[in-house]
PDB file of C-alpha atoms in Angstrom:
ATOM      1  CA  MET A  38      17.081  13.423  -1.698  1.00  0.00           C
ATOM      2  CA  THR A  39      19.672  11.063  -0.403  1.00  0.00           C
ATOM      3  CA  SER A  40      21.938   9.080  -3.228  1.00  0.00           C
ATOM      4  CA  ASP A  41      19.732   6.248  -1.905  1.00  0.00           C
ATOM      5  CA  ASP A  42      16.438   7.216  -2.637  1.00  0.00           C
ATOM      6  CA  THR A  43      17.876   8.088  -5.936  1.00  0.00           C
ATOM      7  CA  ASP A  44      19.141   4.665  -6.098  1.00  0.00           C
ATOM      8  CA  ALA A  45      15.420   3.948  -5.646  1.00  0.00           C
ATOM      9  CA  VAL A  46      13.372   6.387  -7.741  1.00  0.00           C
ATOM     10  CA  LEU A  47      15.925   5.456 -10.526  1.00  0.00           C
ATOM     11  CA  HIS A  48      15.625   1.493 -10.469  1.00  0.00           C
ATOM     12  CA  HIS A  49      13.036   1.073  -8.309  1.00  0.00           C
ATOM     13  CA  PRO A  50       9.395   2.464  -9.831  1.00  0.00           C
ATOM     14  CA  HIS A  51       6.623   3.301  -7.303  1.00  0.00           C
ATOM     15  CA  ASP A  52       4.524   6.179  -6.516  1.00  0.00           C
ATOM     16  CA  LEU A  53       4.386   6.296  -2.095  1.00  0.00           C
ATOM     17  CA  GLN A  54       1.167   9.004  -3.072  1.00  0.00           C
ATOM     18  CA  ALA A  55       0.093   6.669  -4.547  1.00  0.00           C
ATOM     19  CA  GLU A  56       0.023   3.989  -1.999  1.00  0.00           C
ATOM     20  CA  LYS A  57      -0.768   6.324   0.868  1.00  0.00           C
ATOM     21  CA  ALA A  58      -4.123   7.494  -0.762  1.00  0.00           C
ATOM     22  CA  VAL A  59      -4.861   3.933  -1.101  1.00  0.00           C
ATOM     23  CA  LEU A  60      -4.645   3.026   2.212  1.00  0.00           C
ATOM     24  CA  ARG A  61      -6.621   5.571   3.085  1.00  0.00           C
ATOM     25  CA  ALA A  62      -9.364   4.866   1.537  1.00  0.00           C
ATOM     26  CA  MET A  63      -9.573   1.558   2.362  1.00  0.00           C
ATOM     27  CA  LEU A  64      -9.157   2.496   6.449  1.00  0.00           C
ATOM     28  CA  GLN A  65     -11.969   5.319   5.833  1.00  0.00           C
ATOM     29  CA  SER A  66     -14.640   3.233   3.751  1.00  0.00           C
ATOM     30  CA  PRO A  67     -15.540  -0.107   2.807  1.00  0.00           C
ATOM     31  CA  ASP A  68     -16.673   0.161  -0.622  1.00  0.00           C
ATOM     32  CA  ALA A  69     -12.863   1.198  -1.704  1.00  0.00           C
ATOM     33  CA  ILE A  70     -12.409  -2.071  -0.276  1.00  0.00           C
ATOM     34  CA  ALA A  71     -13.870  -3.803  -2.418  1.00  0.00           C
ATOM     35  CA  ASP A  72     -13.330  -1.468  -5.688  1.00  0.00           C
ATOM     36  CA  ILE A  73      -9.411  -1.776  -4.908  1.00  0.00           C
ATOM     37  CA  ILE A  74      -9.265  -5.382  -3.977  1.00  0.00           C
ATOM     38  CA  GLU A  75      -9.923  -5.604  -7.885  1.00  0.00           C
ATOM     39  CA  ILE A  76      -7.309  -4.361  -8.695  1.00  0.00           C
ATOM     40  CA  LEU A  77      -4.374  -4.638  -6.433  1.00  0.00           C
ATOM     41  CA  HIS A  78      -2.357  -7.240  -4.834  1.00  0.00           C
ATOM     42  CA  GLY A  79      -0.059  -7.087  -1.072  1.00  0.00           C
ATOM     43  CA  HIS A  80       3.084  -7.870  -3.306  1.00  0.00           C
ATOM     44  CA  ASP A  81       1.751  -4.871  -5.783  1.00  0.00           C
ATOM     45  CA  PHE A  82       3.040  -2.364  -2.902  1.00  0.00           C
ATOM     46  CA  TYR A  83       6.314  -1.078  -2.933  1.00  0.00           C
ATOM     47  CA  ARG A  84       6.712  -0.023   0.980  1.00  0.00           C
ATOM     48  CA  PRO A  85       6.793  -3.437   3.143  1.00  0.00           C
ATOM     49  CA  ALA A  86       4.802  -1.324   5.727  1.00  0.00           C
ATOM     50  CA  HIS A  87       2.009  -0.427   3.387  1.00  0.00           C
ATOM     51  CA  GLU A  88       1.790  -4.314   2.283  1.00  0.00           C
ATOM     52  CA  LEU A  89       1.262  -4.883   5.527  1.00  0.00           C
ATOM     53  CA  ILE A  90      -1.327  -2.572   5.921  1.00  0.00           C
ATOM     54  CA  TYR A  91      -3.387  -3.289   3.122  1.00  0.00           C
ATOM     55  CA  THR A  92      -3.033  -7.505   4.172  1.00  0.00           C
ATOM     56  CA  THR A  93      -4.126  -6.466   7.602  1.00  0.00           C
ATOM     57  CA  ILE A  94      -6.817  -4.828   6.281  1.00  0.00           C
ATOM     58  CA  LEU A  95      -8.052  -7.474   3.880  1.00  0.00           C
ATOM     59  CA  ASP A  96      -7.957 -10.154   7.111  1.00  0.00           C
ATOM     60  CA  LEU A  97     -10.018  -7.637   8.445  1.00  0.00           C
ATOM     61  CA  TYR A  98     -12.894  -6.924   5.511  1.00  0.00           C
ATOM     62  CA  GLY A  99     -13.065 -10.734   4.873  1.00  0.00           C
ATOM     63  CA  ARG A 100     -14.293 -11.831   8.496  1.00  0.00           C
ATOM     64  CA  ASN A 101     -16.918  -8.944   8.358  1.00  0.00           C
ATOM     65  CA  GLN A 102     -14.498  -6.495  10.743  1.00  0.00           C
ATOM     66  CA  ALA A 103     -13.507  -3.238  11.446  1.00  0.00           C
ATOM     67  CA  THR A 104     -11.830  -1.678   8.714  1.00  0.00           C
ATOM     68  CA  ASP A 105     -11.410   1.333  10.387  1.00  0.00           C
ATOM     69  CA  LEU A 106      -7.436   3.567  12.371  1.00  0.00           C
ATOM     70  CA  LEU A 107      -8.193   1.628  15.965  1.00  0.00           C
ATOM     71  CA  THR A 108      -9.579  -1.247  14.354  1.00  0.00           C
ATOM     72  CA  VAL A 109      -6.708  -1.750  12.097  1.00  0.00           C
ATOM     73  CA  THR A 110      -3.833  -0.457  14.593  1.00  0.00           C
ATOM     74  CA  ALA A 111      -5.311  -2.662  17.040  1.00  0.00           C
ATOM     75  CA  HIS A 112      -4.857  -6.106  15.311  1.00  0.00           C
ATOM     76  CA  LEU A 113      -1.412  -5.340  13.937  1.00  0.00           C
ATOM     77  CA  THR A 114      -0.543  -4.798  17.805  1.00  0.00           C
ATOM     78  CA  GLN A 115      -2.575  -7.843  18.374  1.00  0.00           C
ATOM     79  CA  GLU A 116      -0.323 -10.116  15.905  1.00  0.00           C
ATOM     80  CA  GLY A 117       3.210  -7.866  17.077  1.00  0.00           C
ATOM     81  CA  HIS A 118       3.335  -5.635  13.733  1.00  0.00           C
ATOM     82  CA  LEU A 119       2.371  -2.198  14.536  1.00  0.00           C
ATOM     83  CA  GLU A 120       6.268  -1.155  14.498  1.00  0.00           C
ATOM     84  CA  LYS A 121       7.135  -2.941  11.135  1.00  0.00           C
ATOM     85  CA  ALA A 122       3.440  -1.452   9.785  1.00  0.00           C
ATOM     86  CA  GLY A 123       5.515   2.104  11.083  1.00  0.00           C
ATOM     87  CA  GLY A 124       4.161   2.614  14.144  1.00  0.00           C
ATOM     88  CA  SER A 125       0.382   4.263  15.279  1.00  0.00           C
ATOM     89  CA  ASP A 126       1.449   7.136  14.130  1.00  0.00           C
ATOM     90  CA  TYR A 127       2.130   6.553  10.653  1.00  0.00           C
ATOM     91  CA  ILE A 128      -1.088   4.955  10.129  1.00  0.00           C
ATOM     92  CA  ALA A 129      -2.641   7.558  11.727  1.00  0.00           C
ATOM     93  CA  ALA A 130      -0.911  10.544   9.383  1.00  0.00           C
ATOM     94  CA  LEU A 131      -2.023   7.539   6.496  1.00  0.00           C
ATOM     95  CA  VAL A 132      -6.043   8.193   7.433  1.00  0.00           C
ATOM     96  CA  ASN A 133      -5.429  12.043   8.611  1.00  0.00           C
ATOM     97  CA  GLY A 134      -3.443  13.182   5.525  1.00  0.00           C
ATOM     98  CA  PRO A 135      -4.807  15.028   2.540  1.00  0.00           C
ATOM     99  CA  SER A 136      -7.885  13.817   0.780  1.00  0.00           C
ATOM    100  CA  PRO A 137      -6.860  12.692  -2.893  1.00  0.00           C
ATOM    101  CA  SER A 138      -8.040  14.306  -6.017  1.00  0.00           C
ATOM    102  CA  ARG A 139      -8.000  10.903  -7.862  1.00  0.00           C
ATOM    103  CA  SER A 140     -10.002   8.689  -7.327  1.00  0.00           C
ATOM    104  CA  TRP A 141      -9.130   5.617  -5.485  1.00  0.00           C
ATOM    105  CA  LEU A 142      -9.585   3.611  -8.261  1.00  0.00           C
ATOM    106  CA  THR A 143      -6.848   5.677 -10.704  1.00  0.00           C
ATOM    107  CA  GLU A 144      -4.947   5.795  -7.403  1.00  0.00           C
ATOM    108  CA  ALA A 145      -4.433   2.263  -7.070  1.00  0.00           C
ATOM    109  CA  GLU A 146      -4.020   1.569 -10.718  1.00  0.00           C
ATOM    110  CA  ARG A 147      -1.158   3.676 -10.351  1.00  0.00           C
ATOM    111  CA  VAL A 148       0.722   1.760  -7.640  1.00  0.00           C
ATOM    112  CA  GLN A 149      -0.405  -1.347 -10.322  1.00  0.00           C
ATOM    113  CA  ASN A 150       1.525   0.305 -12.837  1.00  0.00           C
ATOM    114  CA  ALA A 151       4.748   1.148 -10.660  1.00  0.00           C
ATOM    115  CA  ALA A 152       4.678  -2.317  -9.113  1.00  0.00           C
ATOM    116  CA  MET A 153       4.083  -4.098 -12.610  1.00  0.00           C
ATOM    117  CA  LEU A 154       7.675  -1.321 -14.264  1.00  0.00           C
ATOM    118  CA  ARG A 155       9.361  -3.134 -10.828  1.00  0.00           C
ATOM    119  CA  ARG A 156       8.621  -6.975 -11.832  1.00  0.00           C
ATOM    120  CA  THR A 157       9.405  -6.071 -15.303  1.00  0.00           C
ATOM    121  CA  LYS A 158      13.028  -4.111 -15.077  1.00  0.00           C
ATOM    122  CA  ARG A 159      13.492  -7.116 -12.503  1.00  0.00           C
ATOM    123  CA  GLY A 160      12.688  -9.653 -15.310  1.00  0.00           C
ATOM    124  CA  CYS A 161      14.712  -7.072 -17.642  1.00  0.00           C
ATOM    125  CA  CYS A 162      17.984  -7.272 -15.646  1.00  0.00           C
ATOM    126  CA  ARG A 163      17.599 -11.141 -14.744  1.00  0.00           C
ATOM    127  CA  ARG A 164      18.547 -11.586 -18.604  1.00  0.00           C
ATOM    128  CA  ARG A 165      22.036  -9.768 -18.599  1.00  0.00           C
TER     129      ARG A 165
END
């Protein structure tokens, strides 16, 4: 772990594994999307690439289009955002990663909790 990683862990609460599990579920199941959008917003993701993938999935879902790996990757390419999202290999690795042991709702709640902690820390630090 680099000193930058340590600083991020200490000062910017996040759960990248939960973020990846949420995106994996969304890329694999429209049912997951319907559940997760009740809990998370794009700004809840710590990693900007994850927010971009999330908002792309929501955009496609809202237009009743497929939200699978190929469609999401094609849409990001068309919009010129594929590299910002980590590239096609990164998105494929999300889908093909290990299945989470917890439900997607639990993972979404973990992402939301970390986001609330980040917002709370930012608010407390501004008051000084």
